[in-house]
Amino acid sequence: DMAAKVVNPNPNFGLARLNYSFNLYDSSGQLIKEQKGRDYILPGGSKYLIEMNVDAGQPVSKVELALVEPLAEEWLRVNEQYSAPSIFVQNKTFRFLDEGSDRESEASGTIKNNSDFDLDSVEVSIILFDENKNPIGINKTLVRTLSAGEERHFSALWYEPLRGAVKSFDMLA
């Protein structure tokens, strides 16, 4: 699983198509896998780009994120009435499902749509960190049909032990 947080500092322009690739390298520096993806980013937005269950076929020593530089005409200007969707995650929790076991775990929370409009779907990205702020768990879930003013519970599960103790986590909608 791979994740990278990207930020668009421009308050007036966004991308409907943000093309990227995670490049995986072996211990000798040879590229062994290029995992391409596509997403979007709103003006002034930040988000995680996540690729899960990628099979490199051999051990990976290094991963790099490469953003495909968009053409000037691909940047979309928002009009003066634009306001970013007001969506946030509250009541964030992380727990192990069985007392005394670190095999299965769950991250959950409540997503709140404070926007004046309904949303067809909202992706929630979850990153778990160890004591050194290294990511040790990555997951995402999709909340469908979130009406204006609505809040809804979500959860994401890990079925295998994590590679360290969870000391903090981040959830972005």
PDB file of N, CA and C in Angstrom, residues 94-162:
ATOM      1  N   PHE A  94      -9.358   4.919  16.657  1.00  0.00           N
ATOM      2  CA  PHE A  94      -8.663   3.724  16.189  1.00  0.00           C
ATOM      3  C   PHE A  94      -8.690   2.725  17.339  1.00  0.00           C
ATOM      4  N   ARG A  95      -8.974   1.449  17.017  1.00  0.00           N
ATOM      5  CA  ARG A  95      -9.021   0.427  18.065  1.00  0.00           C
ATOM      6  C   ARG A  95      -8.743  -0.945  17.477  1.00  0.00           C
ATOM      7  N   PHE A  96      -8.335  -1.862  18.375  1.00  0.00           N
ATOM      8  CA  PHE A  96      -8.209  -3.263  18.017  1.00  0.00           C
ATOM      9  C   PHE A  96      -9.534  -3.938  18.309  1.00  0.00           C
ATOM     10  N   LEU A  97      -9.978  -4.801  17.421  1.00  0.00           N
ATOM     11  CA  LEU A  97     -11.305  -5.395  17.551  1.00  0.00           C
ATOM     12  C   LEU A  97     -11.389  -6.448  18.645  1.00  0.00           C
ATOM     13  N   ASP A  98     -10.310  -7.194  18.881  1.00  0.00           N
ATOM     14  CA  ASP A  98     -10.285  -8.196  19.941  1.00  0.00           C
ATOM     15  C   ASP A  98      -9.365  -7.712  21.045  1.00  0.00           C
ATOM     16  N   GLU A  99      -9.878  -7.662  22.244  1.00  0.00           N
ATOM     17  CA  GLU A  99      -9.079  -7.275  23.409  1.00  0.00           C
ATOM     18  C   GLU A  99      -7.858  -8.187  23.514  1.00  0.00           C
ATOM     19  N   GLY A 100      -6.681  -7.604  23.623  1.00  0.00           N
ATOM     20  CA  GLY A 100      -5.455  -8.389  23.772  1.00  0.00           C
ATOM     21  C   GLY A 100      -4.877  -8.913  22.473  1.00  0.00           C
ATOM     22  N   SER A 101      -5.488  -8.585  21.338  1.00  0.00           N
ATOM     23  CA  SER A 101      -4.978  -9.052  20.039  1.00  0.00           C
ATOM     24  C   SER A 101      -4.706  -7.854  19.144  1.00  0.00           C
ATOM     25  N   ASP A 102      -3.624  -7.927  18.375  1.00  0.00           N
ATOM     26  CA  ASP A 102      -3.320  -6.836  17.437  1.00  0.00           C
ATOM     27  C   ASP A 102      -3.551  -7.269  15.989  1.00  0.00           C
ATOM     28  N   ARG A 103      -4.322  -8.340  15.804  1.00  0.00           N
ATOM     29  CA  ARG A 103      -4.529  -8.876  14.461  1.00  0.00           C
ATOM     30  C   ARG A 103      -5.510  -8.046  13.651  1.00  0.00           C
ATOM     31  N   GLU A 104      -6.679  -7.770  14.162  1.00  0.00           N
ATOM     32  CA  GLU A 104      -7.697  -7.017  13.425  1.00  0.00           C
ATOM     33  C   GLU A 104      -7.929  -5.679  14.116  1.00  0.00           C
ATOM     34  N   SER A 105      -7.965  -4.615  13.312  1.00  0.00           N
ATOM     35  CA  SER A 105      -8.148  -3.283  13.876  1.00  0.00           C
ATOM     36  C   SER A 105      -9.093  -2.477  12.996  1.00  0.00           C
ATOM     37  N   GLU A 106      -9.563  -1.360  13.574  1.00  0.00           N
ATOM     38  CA  GLU A 106     -10.559  -0.533  12.894  1.00  0.00           C
ATOM     39  C   GLU A 106     -10.290   0.941  13.174  1.00  0.00           C
ATOM     40  N   ALA A 107     -10.404   1.739  12.133  1.00  0.00           N
ATOM     41  CA  ALA A 107     -10.422   3.199  12.265  1.00  0.00           C
ATOM     42  C   ALA A 107     -11.830   3.636  11.884  1.00  0.00           C
ATOM     43  N   SER A 108     -12.367   4.572  12.642  1.00  0.00           N
ATOM     44  CA  SER A 108     -13.730   5.012  12.353  1.00  0.00           C
ATOM     45  C   SER A 108     -13.898   6.475  12.728  1.00  0.00           C
ATOM     46  N   GLY A 109     -15.016   7.020  12.314  1.00  0.00           N
ATOM     47  CA  GLY A 109     -15.336   8.403  12.622  1.00  0.00           C
ATOM     48  C   GLY A 109     -16.684   8.770  12.031  1.00  0.00           C
ATOM     49  N   THR A 110     -16.962  10.033  12.069  1.00  0.00           N
ATOM     50  CA  THR A 110     -18.190  10.563  11.500  1.00  0.00           C
ATOM     51  C   THR A 110     -17.815  11.613  10.473  1.00  0.00           C
ATOM     52  N   ILE A 111     -18.359  11.478   9.275  1.00  0.00           N
ATOM     53  CA  ILE A 111     -18.118  12.476   8.240  1.00  0.00           C
ATOM     54  C   ILE A 111     -19.309  13.424   8.232  1.00  0.00           C
ATOM     55  N   LYS A 112     -19.019  14.714   8.171  1.00  0.00           N
ATOM     56  CA  LYS A 112     -20.053  15.756   8.238  1.00  0.00           C
ATOM     57  C   LYS A 112     -19.982  16.611   6.983  1.00  0.00           C
ATOM     58  N   ASN A 113     -21.143  16.775   6.322  1.00  0.00           N
ATOM     59  CA  ASN A 113     -21.244  17.628   5.137  1.00  0.00           C
ATOM     60  C   ASN A 113     -21.907  18.941   5.548  1.00  0.00           C
ATOM     61  N   ASN A 114     -21.087  19.961   5.773  1.00  0.00           N
ATOM     62  CA  ASN A 114     -21.613  21.283   6.123  1.00  0.00           C
ATOM     63  C   ASN A 114     -21.859  22.141   4.892  1.00  0.00           C
ATOM     64  N   SER A 115     -21.772  21.546   3.714  1.00  0.00           N
ATOM     65  CA  SER A 115     -22.000  22.270   2.465  1.00  0.00           C
ATOM     66  C   SER A 115     -23.494  22.463   2.240  1.00  0.00           C
ATOM     67  N   ASP A 116     -23.821  23.346   1.322  1.00  0.00           N
ATOM     68  CA  ASP A 116     -25.214  23.602   0.961  1.00  0.00           C
ATOM     69  C   ASP A 116     -25.692  22.694  -0.162  1.00  0.00           C
ATOM     70  N   PHE A 117     -24.894  21.691  -0.514  1.00  0.00           N
ATOM     71  CA  PHE A 117     -25.261  20.816  -1.622  1.00  0.00           C
ATOM     72  C   PHE A 117     -24.984  19.359  -1.266  1.00  0.00           C
ATOM     73  N   ASP A 118     -25.699  18.464  -1.935  1.00  0.00           N
ATOM     74  CA  ASP A 118     -25.536  17.030  -1.738  1.00  0.00           C
ATOM     75  C   ASP A 118     -24.311  16.542  -2.500  1.00  0.00           C
ATOM     76  N   LEU A 119     -23.725  15.478  -2.004  1.00  0.00           N
ATOM     77  CA  LEU A 119     -22.557  14.875  -2.639  1.00  0.00           C
ATOM     78  C   LEU A 119     -22.867  13.428  -2.992  1.00  0.00           C
ATOM     79  N   ASP A 120     -22.493  13.015  -4.215  1.00  0.00           N
ATOM     80  CA  ASP A 120     -22.715  11.636  -4.648  1.00  0.00           C
ATOM     81  C   ASP A 120     -21.848  10.658  -3.871  1.00  0.00           C
ATOM     82  N   SER A 121     -20.593  11.023  -3.658  1.00  0.00           N
ATOM     83  CA  SER A 121     -19.692  10.150  -2.918  1.00  0.00           C
ATOM     84  C   SER A 121     -18.560  10.983  -2.318  1.00  0.00           C
ATOM     85  N   VAL A 122     -18.081  10.514  -1.178  1.00  0.00           N
ATOM     86  CA  VAL A 122     -16.959  11.160  -0.497  1.00  0.00           C
ATOM     87  C   VAL A 122     -15.981  10.063  -0.099  1.00  0.00           C
ATOM     88  N   GLU A 123     -14.730  10.202  -0.512  1.00  0.00           N
ATOM     89  CA  GLU A 123     -13.701   9.245  -0.136  1.00  0.00           C
ATOM     90  C   GLU A 123     -13.038   9.709   1.153  1.00  0.00           C
ATOM     91  N   VAL A 124     -12.890   8.795   2.103  1.00  0.00           N
ATOM     92  CA  VAL A 124     -12.189   9.078   3.342  1.00  0.00           C
ATOM     93  C   VAL A 124     -10.885   8.287   3.321  1.00  0.00           C
ATOM     94  N   SER A 125      -9.756   8.997   3.441  1.00  0.00           N
ATOM     95  CA  SER A 125      -8.430   8.375   3.474  1.00  0.00           C
ATOM     96  C   SER A 125      -7.939   8.327   4.907  1.00  0.00           C
ATOM     97  N   ILE A 126      -7.336   7.202   5.277  1.00  0.00           N
ATOM     98  CA  ILE A 126      -6.882   6.990   6.644  1.00  0.00           C
ATOM     99  C   ILE A 126      -5.426   6.525   6.622  1.00  0.00           C
ATOM    100  N   ILE A 127      -4.581   7.222   7.368  1.00  0.00           N
ATOM    101  CA  ILE A 127      -3.179   6.849   7.480  1.00  0.00           C
ATOM    102  C   ILE A 127      -2.865   6.691   8.959  1.00  0.00           C
ATOM    103  N   LEU A 128      -2.278   5.545   9.338  1.00  0.00           N
ATOM    104  CA  LEU A 128      -1.857   5.268  10.707  1.00  0.00           C
ATOM    105  C   LEU A 128      -0.348   5.463  10.797  1.00  0.00           C
ATOM    106  N   PHE A 129       0.114   6.085  11.892  1.00  0.00           N
ATOM    107  CA  PHE A 129       1.536   6.404  12.050  1.00  0.00           C
ATOM    108  C   PHE A 129       2.098   5.775  13.321  1.00  0.00           C
ATOM    109  N   ASP A 130       3.395   5.446  13.269  1.00  0.00           N
ATOM    110  CA  ASP A 130       4.079   4.967  14.470  1.00  0.00           C
ATOM    111  C   ASP A 130       4.636   6.167  15.254  1.00  0.00           C
ATOM    112  N   GLU A 131       5.459   5.881  16.273  1.00  0.00           N
ATOM    113  CA  GLU A 131       5.981   6.959  17.127  1.00  0.00           C
ATOM    114  C   GLU A 131       6.903   7.916  16.385  1.00  0.00           C
ATOM    115  N   ASN A 132       7.489   7.495  15.261  1.00  0.00           N
ATOM    116  CA  ASN A 132       8.369   8.353  14.460  1.00  0.00           C
ATOM    117  C   ASN A 132       7.652   9.021  13.290  1.00  0.00           C
ATOM    118  N   LYS A 133       6.319   8.949  13.294  1.00  0.00           N
ATOM    119  CA  LYS A 133       5.483   9.516  12.227  1.00  0.00           C
ATOM    120  C   LYS A 133       5.664   8.799  10.895  1.00  0.00           C
ATOM    121  N   ASN A 134       6.127   7.537  10.937  1.00  0.00           N
ATOM    122  CA  ASN A 134       6.205   6.711   9.739  1.00  0.00           C
ATOM    123  C   ASN A 134       4.849   6.054   9.525  1.00  0.00           C
ATOM    124  N   PRO A 135       4.339   6.050   8.291  1.00  0.00           N
ATOM    125  CA  PRO A 135       3.054   5.379   8.049  1.00  0.00           C
ATOM    126  C   PRO A 135       3.195   3.866   8.206  1.00  0.00           C
ATOM    127  N   ILE A 136       2.270   3.267   8.963  1.00  0.00           N
ATOM    128  CA  ILE A 136       2.291   1.817   9.163  1.00  0.00           C
ATOM    129  C   ILE A 136       0.968   1.175   8.753  1.00  0.00           C
ATOM    130  N   GLY A 137      -0.001   1.979   8.370  1.00  0.00           N
ATOM    131  CA  GLY A 137      -1.288   1.462   7.908  1.00  0.00           C
ATOM    132  C   GLY A 137      -1.951   2.472   6.994  1.00  0.00           C
ATOM    133  N   ILE A 138      -2.474   1.997   5.882  1.00  0.00           N
ATOM    134  CA  ILE A 138      -3.137   2.850   4.888  1.00  0.00           C
ATOM    135  C   ILE A 138      -4.453   2.190   4.534  1.00  0.00           C
ATOM    136  N   ASN A 139      -5.502   3.001   4.453  1.00  0.00           N
ATOM    137  CA  ASN A 139      -6.792   2.476   4.061  1.00  0.00           C
ATOM    138  C   ASN A 139      -7.642   3.622   3.526  1.00  0.00           C
ATOM    139  N   LYS A 140      -8.715   3.270   2.876  1.00  0.00           N
ATOM    140  CA  LYS A 140      -9.679   4.271   2.425  1.00  0.00           C
ATOM    141  C   LYS A 140     -11.043   3.616   2.332  1.00  0.00           C
ATOM    142  N   THR A 141     -12.063   4.437   2.426  1.00  0.00           N
ATOM    143  CA  THR A 141     -13.427   3.960   2.308  1.00  0.00           C
ATOM    144  C   THR A 141     -14.244   5.024   1.594  1.00  0.00           C
ATOM    145  N   LEU A 142     -15.366   4.607   1.029  1.00  0.00           N
ATOM    146  CA  LEU A 142     -16.209   5.511   0.264  1.00  0.00           C
ATOM    147  C   LEU A 142     -17.559   5.643   0.958  1.00  0.00           C
ATOM    148  N   VAL A 143     -17.975   6.882   1.185  1.00  0.00           N
ATOM    149  CA  VAL A 143     -19.296   7.171   1.741  1.00  0.00           C
ATOM    150  C   VAL A 143     -20.145   7.656   0.571  1.00  0.00           C
ATOM    151  N   ARG A 144     -21.215   6.965   0.299  1.00  0.00           N
ATOM    152  CA  ARG A 144     -22.082   7.295  -0.840  1.00  0.00           C
ATOM    153  C   ARG A 144     -23.241   8.189  -0.402  1.00  0.00           C
ATOM    154  N   THR A 145     -23.620   9.108  -1.279  1.00  0.00           N
ATOM    155  CA  THR A 145     -24.789   9.968  -1.127  1.00  0.00           C
ATOM    156  C   THR A 145     -24.831  10.622   0.252  1.00  0.00           C
ATOM    157  N   LEU A 146     -24.071  11.678   0.389  1.00  0.00           N
ATOM    158  CA  LEU A 146     -24.025  12.436   1.632  1.00  0.00           C
ATOM    159  C   LEU A 146     -24.741  13.767   1.393  1.00  0.00           C
ATOM    160  N   SER A 147     -25.933  13.894   1.927  1.00  0.00           N
ATOM    161  CA  SER A 147     -26.768  15.077   1.696  1.00  0.00           C
ATOM    162  C   SER A 147     -26.225  16.284   2.448  1.00  0.00           C
ATOM    163  N   ALA A 148     -26.638  17.460   2.016  1.00  0.00           N
ATOM    164  CA  ALA A 148     -26.263  18.701   2.685  1.00  0.00           C
ATOM    165  C   ALA A 148     -26.688  18.642   4.144  1.00  0.00           C
ATOM    166  N   GLY A 149     -25.780  18.988   5.050  1.00  0.00           N
ATOM    167  CA  GLY A 149     -26.075  18.988   6.473  1.00  0.00           C
ATOM    168  C   GLY A 149     -26.025  17.622   7.137  1.00  0.00           C
ATOM    169  N   GLU A 150     -25.859  16.565   6.360  1.00  0.00           N
ATOM    170  CA  GLU A 150     -25.892  15.206   6.918  1.00  0.00           C
ATOM    171  C   GLU A 150     -24.547  14.826   7.515  1.00  0.00           C
ATOM    172  N   GLU A 151     -24.582  13.967   8.513  1.00  0.00           N
ATOM    173  CA  GLU A 151     -23.377  13.334   9.024  1.00  0.00           C
ATOM    174  C   GLU A 151     -23.602  11.836   9.059  1.00  0.00           C
ATOM    175  N   ARG A 152     -22.522  11.089   8.812  1.00  0.00           N
ATOM    176  CA  ARG A 152     -22.649   9.646   8.712  1.00  0.00           C
ATOM    177  C   ARG A 152     -21.396   8.970   9.258  1.00  0.00           C
ATOM    178  N   HIS A 153     -21.617   7.861   9.947  1.00  0.00           N
ATOM    179  CA  HIS A 153     -20.525   7.058  10.486  1.00  0.00           C
ATOM    180  C   HIS A 153     -19.835   6.288   9.358  1.00  0.00           C
ATOM    181  N   PHE A 154     -18.538   6.080   9.483  1.00  0.00           N
ATOM    182  CA  PHE A 154     -17.783   5.237   8.550  1.00  0.00           C
ATOM    183  C   PHE A 154     -16.762   4.445   9.348  1.00  0.00           C
ATOM    184  N   SER A 155     -16.277   3.373   8.755  1.00  0.00           N
ATOM    185  CA  SER A 155     -15.173   2.629   9.357  1.00  0.00           C
ATOM    186  C   SER A 155     -14.358   1.959   8.260  1.00  0.00           C
ATOM    187  N   ALA A 156     -13.116   1.667   8.590  1.00  0.00           N
ATOM    188  CA  ALA A 156     -12.211   0.951   7.698  1.00  0.00           C
ATOM    189  C   ALA A 156     -11.477  -0.077   8.546  1.00  0.00           C
ATOM    190  N   LEU A 157     -11.288  -1.269   8.003  1.00  0.00           N
ATOM    191  CA  LEU A 157     -10.729  -2.386   8.759  1.00  0.00           C
ATOM    192  C   LEU A 157      -9.371  -2.820   8.221  1.00  0.00           C
ATOM    193  N   TRP A 158      -8.536  -3.321   9.132  1.00  0.00           N
ATOM    194  CA  TRP A 158      -7.290  -4.011   8.805  1.00  0.00           C
ATOM    195  C   TRP A 158      -7.435  -5.417   9.369  1.00  0.00           C
ATOM    196  N   TYR A 159      -7.179  -6.423   8.542  1.00  0.00           N
ATOM    197  CA  TYR A 159      -7.354  -7.813   8.961  1.00  0.00           C
ATOM    198  C   TYR A 159      -6.055  -8.490   9.345  1.00  0.00           C
ATOM    199  N   GLU A 160      -4.937  -7.830   9.126  1.00  0.00           N
ATOM    200  CA  GLU A 160      -3.625  -8.374   9.464  1.00  0.00           C
ATOM    201  C   GLU A 160      -2.967  -7.448  10.480  1.00  0.00           C
ATOM    202  N   PRO A 161      -1.999  -7.972  11.253  1.00  0.00           N
ATOM    203  CA  PRO A 161      -1.288  -7.105  12.202  1.00  0.00           C
ATOM    204  C   PRO A 161      -0.568  -5.973  11.480  1.00  0.00           C
ATOM    205  N   LEU A 162      -0.498  -4.826  12.128  1.00  0.00           N
ATOM    206  CA  LEU A 162       0.219  -3.675  11.590  1.00  0.00           C
ATOM    207  C   LEU A 162       1.704  -3.830  11.895  1.00  0.00           C
TER     208      LEU A 162
END
